[in-house]
CSV table of C-alpha atoms in Angstrom, one decimal:
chain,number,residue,atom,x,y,z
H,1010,UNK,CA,121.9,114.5,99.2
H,1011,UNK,CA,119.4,113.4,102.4
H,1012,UNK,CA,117.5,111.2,102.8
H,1013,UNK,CA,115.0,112.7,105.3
H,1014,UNK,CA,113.2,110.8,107.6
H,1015,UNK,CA,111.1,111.2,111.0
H,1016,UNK,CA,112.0,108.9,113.9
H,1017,UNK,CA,108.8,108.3,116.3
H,1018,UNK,CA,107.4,106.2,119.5
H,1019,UNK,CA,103.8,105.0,120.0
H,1020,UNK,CA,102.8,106.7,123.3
H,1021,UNK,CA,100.2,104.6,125.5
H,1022,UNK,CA,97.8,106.9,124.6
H,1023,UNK,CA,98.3,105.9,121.4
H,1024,UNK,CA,99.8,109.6,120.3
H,1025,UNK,CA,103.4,109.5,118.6
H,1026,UNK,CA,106.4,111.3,120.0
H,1027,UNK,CA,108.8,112.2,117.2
H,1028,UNK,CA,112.1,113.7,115.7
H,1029,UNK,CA,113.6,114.8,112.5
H,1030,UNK,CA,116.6,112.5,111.0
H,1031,UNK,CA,118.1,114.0,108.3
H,1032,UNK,CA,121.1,111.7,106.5
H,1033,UNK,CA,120.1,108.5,105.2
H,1034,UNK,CA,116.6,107.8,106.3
H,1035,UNK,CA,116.2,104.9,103.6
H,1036,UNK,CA,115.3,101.2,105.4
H,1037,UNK,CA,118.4,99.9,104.0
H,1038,UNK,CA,120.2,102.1,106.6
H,1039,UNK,CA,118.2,104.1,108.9
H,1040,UNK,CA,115.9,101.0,109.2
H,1041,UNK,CA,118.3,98.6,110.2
H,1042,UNK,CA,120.5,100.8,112.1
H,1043,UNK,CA,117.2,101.6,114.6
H,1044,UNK,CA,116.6,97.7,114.5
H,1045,UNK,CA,120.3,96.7,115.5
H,1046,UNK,CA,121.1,99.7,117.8
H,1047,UNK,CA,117.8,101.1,119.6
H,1048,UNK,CA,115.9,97.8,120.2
H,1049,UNK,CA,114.6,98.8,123.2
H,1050,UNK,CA,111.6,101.2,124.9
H,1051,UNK,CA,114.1,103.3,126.8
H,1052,UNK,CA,116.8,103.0,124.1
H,1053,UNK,CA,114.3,104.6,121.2
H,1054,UNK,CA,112.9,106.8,124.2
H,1055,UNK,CA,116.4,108.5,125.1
H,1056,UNK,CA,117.3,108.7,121.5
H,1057,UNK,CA,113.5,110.6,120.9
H,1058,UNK,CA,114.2,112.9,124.0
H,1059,UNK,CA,117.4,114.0,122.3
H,1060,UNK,CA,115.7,116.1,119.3
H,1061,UNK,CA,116.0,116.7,115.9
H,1062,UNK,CA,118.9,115.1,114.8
H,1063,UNK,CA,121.5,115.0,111.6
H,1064,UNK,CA,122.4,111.4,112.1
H,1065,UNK,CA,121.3,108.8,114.9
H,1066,UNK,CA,124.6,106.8,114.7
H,1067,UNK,CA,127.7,108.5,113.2
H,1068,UNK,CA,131.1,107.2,113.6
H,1069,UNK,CA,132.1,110.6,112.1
H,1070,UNK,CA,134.1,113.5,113.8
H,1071,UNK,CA,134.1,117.1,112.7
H,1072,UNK,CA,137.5,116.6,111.2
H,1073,UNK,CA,136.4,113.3,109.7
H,1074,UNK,CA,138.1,110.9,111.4
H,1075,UNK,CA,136.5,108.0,112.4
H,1076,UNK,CA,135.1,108.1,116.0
H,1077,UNK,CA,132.9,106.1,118.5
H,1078,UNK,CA,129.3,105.7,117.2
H,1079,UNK,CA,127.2,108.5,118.7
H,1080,UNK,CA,124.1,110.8,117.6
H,1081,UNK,CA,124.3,114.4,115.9
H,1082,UNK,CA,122.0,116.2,117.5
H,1083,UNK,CA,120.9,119.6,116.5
H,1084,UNK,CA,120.3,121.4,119.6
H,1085,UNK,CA,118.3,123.8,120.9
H,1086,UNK,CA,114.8,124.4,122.2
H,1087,UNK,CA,113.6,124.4,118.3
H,1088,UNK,CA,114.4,121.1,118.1
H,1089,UNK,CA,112.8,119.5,120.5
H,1090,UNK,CA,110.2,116.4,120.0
H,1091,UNK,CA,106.9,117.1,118.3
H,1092,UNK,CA,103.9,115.4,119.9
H,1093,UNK,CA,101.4,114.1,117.2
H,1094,UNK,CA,98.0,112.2,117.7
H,1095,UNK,CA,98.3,110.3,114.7
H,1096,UNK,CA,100.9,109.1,112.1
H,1097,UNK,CA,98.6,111.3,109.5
H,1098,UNK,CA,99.2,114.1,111.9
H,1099,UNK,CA,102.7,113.3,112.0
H,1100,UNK,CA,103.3,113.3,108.5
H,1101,UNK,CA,101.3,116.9,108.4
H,1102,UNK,CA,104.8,118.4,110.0
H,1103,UNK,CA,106.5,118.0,106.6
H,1104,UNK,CA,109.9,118.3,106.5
H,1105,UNK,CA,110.3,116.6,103.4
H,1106,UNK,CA,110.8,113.1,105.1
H,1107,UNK,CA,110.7,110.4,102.5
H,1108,UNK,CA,110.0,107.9,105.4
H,1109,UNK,CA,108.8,107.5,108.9
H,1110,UNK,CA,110.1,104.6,111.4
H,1111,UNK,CA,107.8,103.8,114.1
H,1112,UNK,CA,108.2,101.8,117.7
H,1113,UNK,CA,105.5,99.9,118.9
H,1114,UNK,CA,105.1,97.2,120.7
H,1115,UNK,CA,108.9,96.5,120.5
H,1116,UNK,CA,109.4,96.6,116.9
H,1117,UNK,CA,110.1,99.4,113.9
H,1118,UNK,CA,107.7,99.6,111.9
H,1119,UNK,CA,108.6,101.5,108.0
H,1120,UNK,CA,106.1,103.8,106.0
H,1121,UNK,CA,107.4,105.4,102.7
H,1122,UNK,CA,105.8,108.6,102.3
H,1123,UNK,CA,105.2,110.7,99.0
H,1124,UNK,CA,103.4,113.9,99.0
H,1125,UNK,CA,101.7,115.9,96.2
H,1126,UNK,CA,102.1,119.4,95.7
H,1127,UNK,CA,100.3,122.4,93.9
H,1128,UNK,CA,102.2,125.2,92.2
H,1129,UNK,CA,102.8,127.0,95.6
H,1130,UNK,CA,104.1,123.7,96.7
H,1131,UNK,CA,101.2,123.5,99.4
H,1132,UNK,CA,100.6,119.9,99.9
H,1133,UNK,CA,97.7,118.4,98.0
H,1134,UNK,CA,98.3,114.9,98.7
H,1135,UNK,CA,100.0,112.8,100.9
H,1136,UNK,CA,100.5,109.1,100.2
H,1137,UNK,CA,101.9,106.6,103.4
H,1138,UNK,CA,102.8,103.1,102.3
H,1139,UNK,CA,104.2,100.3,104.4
H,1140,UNK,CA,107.8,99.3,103.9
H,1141,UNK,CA,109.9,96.8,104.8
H,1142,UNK,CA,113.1,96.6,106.6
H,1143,UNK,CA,116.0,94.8,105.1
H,1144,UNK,CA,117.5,92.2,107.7
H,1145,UNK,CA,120.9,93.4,107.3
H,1146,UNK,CA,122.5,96.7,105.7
H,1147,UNK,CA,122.3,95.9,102.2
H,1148,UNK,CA,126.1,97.5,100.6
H,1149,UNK,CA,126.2,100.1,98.5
């Protein structure tokens, strides 16, 4: 089962640039995967400009044997960054993340977020809390 998450960049303008991640979006993982591996402005910038993704670091191959880390992208113009002013107006995009990882000022920041739903499952409510990232992938 997924873990959703969104993957975003603090602009100068203070807007966020943004992409889906799909598998494993908990801290534990995503979290410190972005920290050890995209610790830079252009590294989390190229990986943003890429899209939508399954997976920012797989060392999966279609077959499953085990390949050189790289990211599974979705492709296509549908998956292309989203542009928000806020992290309120990020989470508004709703794909069912469960958590949002942001860069700025060259460092991830974590937010859980939970959202309330009515019987048409229009969102009532939406709940962001800070969260932090583990120092080290924590074994499952």
């Amino acid at each position: 089962m997924a873990t959703r998450s969104r993957i975003g960049i603090v602009l100068k303008d203070d807007s966020i640039r943004s992409v889906y991640h799909h598998w494993d979006g908990y801290p534990e993982w995503l979290g410190v995967t972005l920290r050890e591996h995209y610790n830079t402005d252009e590294k989390v910038a190229t990986l943003i400009d890429g899209g939508n993704m399954s997976c920012c670091w797989s060392t999966t191959g279609e077959d499953g044997e085990e390949v050189e880390p790289h990211v599974e992208y979705y492709g296509g113009e549908d998956e292309a960054p989203e542009i928000s002013k806020s992290l309120s107006e990020m989470v508004e995009i709703d794909m069912g993340e469960e958590y949002v990882y942001l860069w700025f000022m060259g460092e991830w920041n974590c937010y859980s977020v939970s959202r309330t739903h009515d019987e048409h499952w229009n969102v009532i409510k939406t709940n962001i809390s800070v969260v932090t990232i583990p120092q080290e992938q924590i074994a499952s």
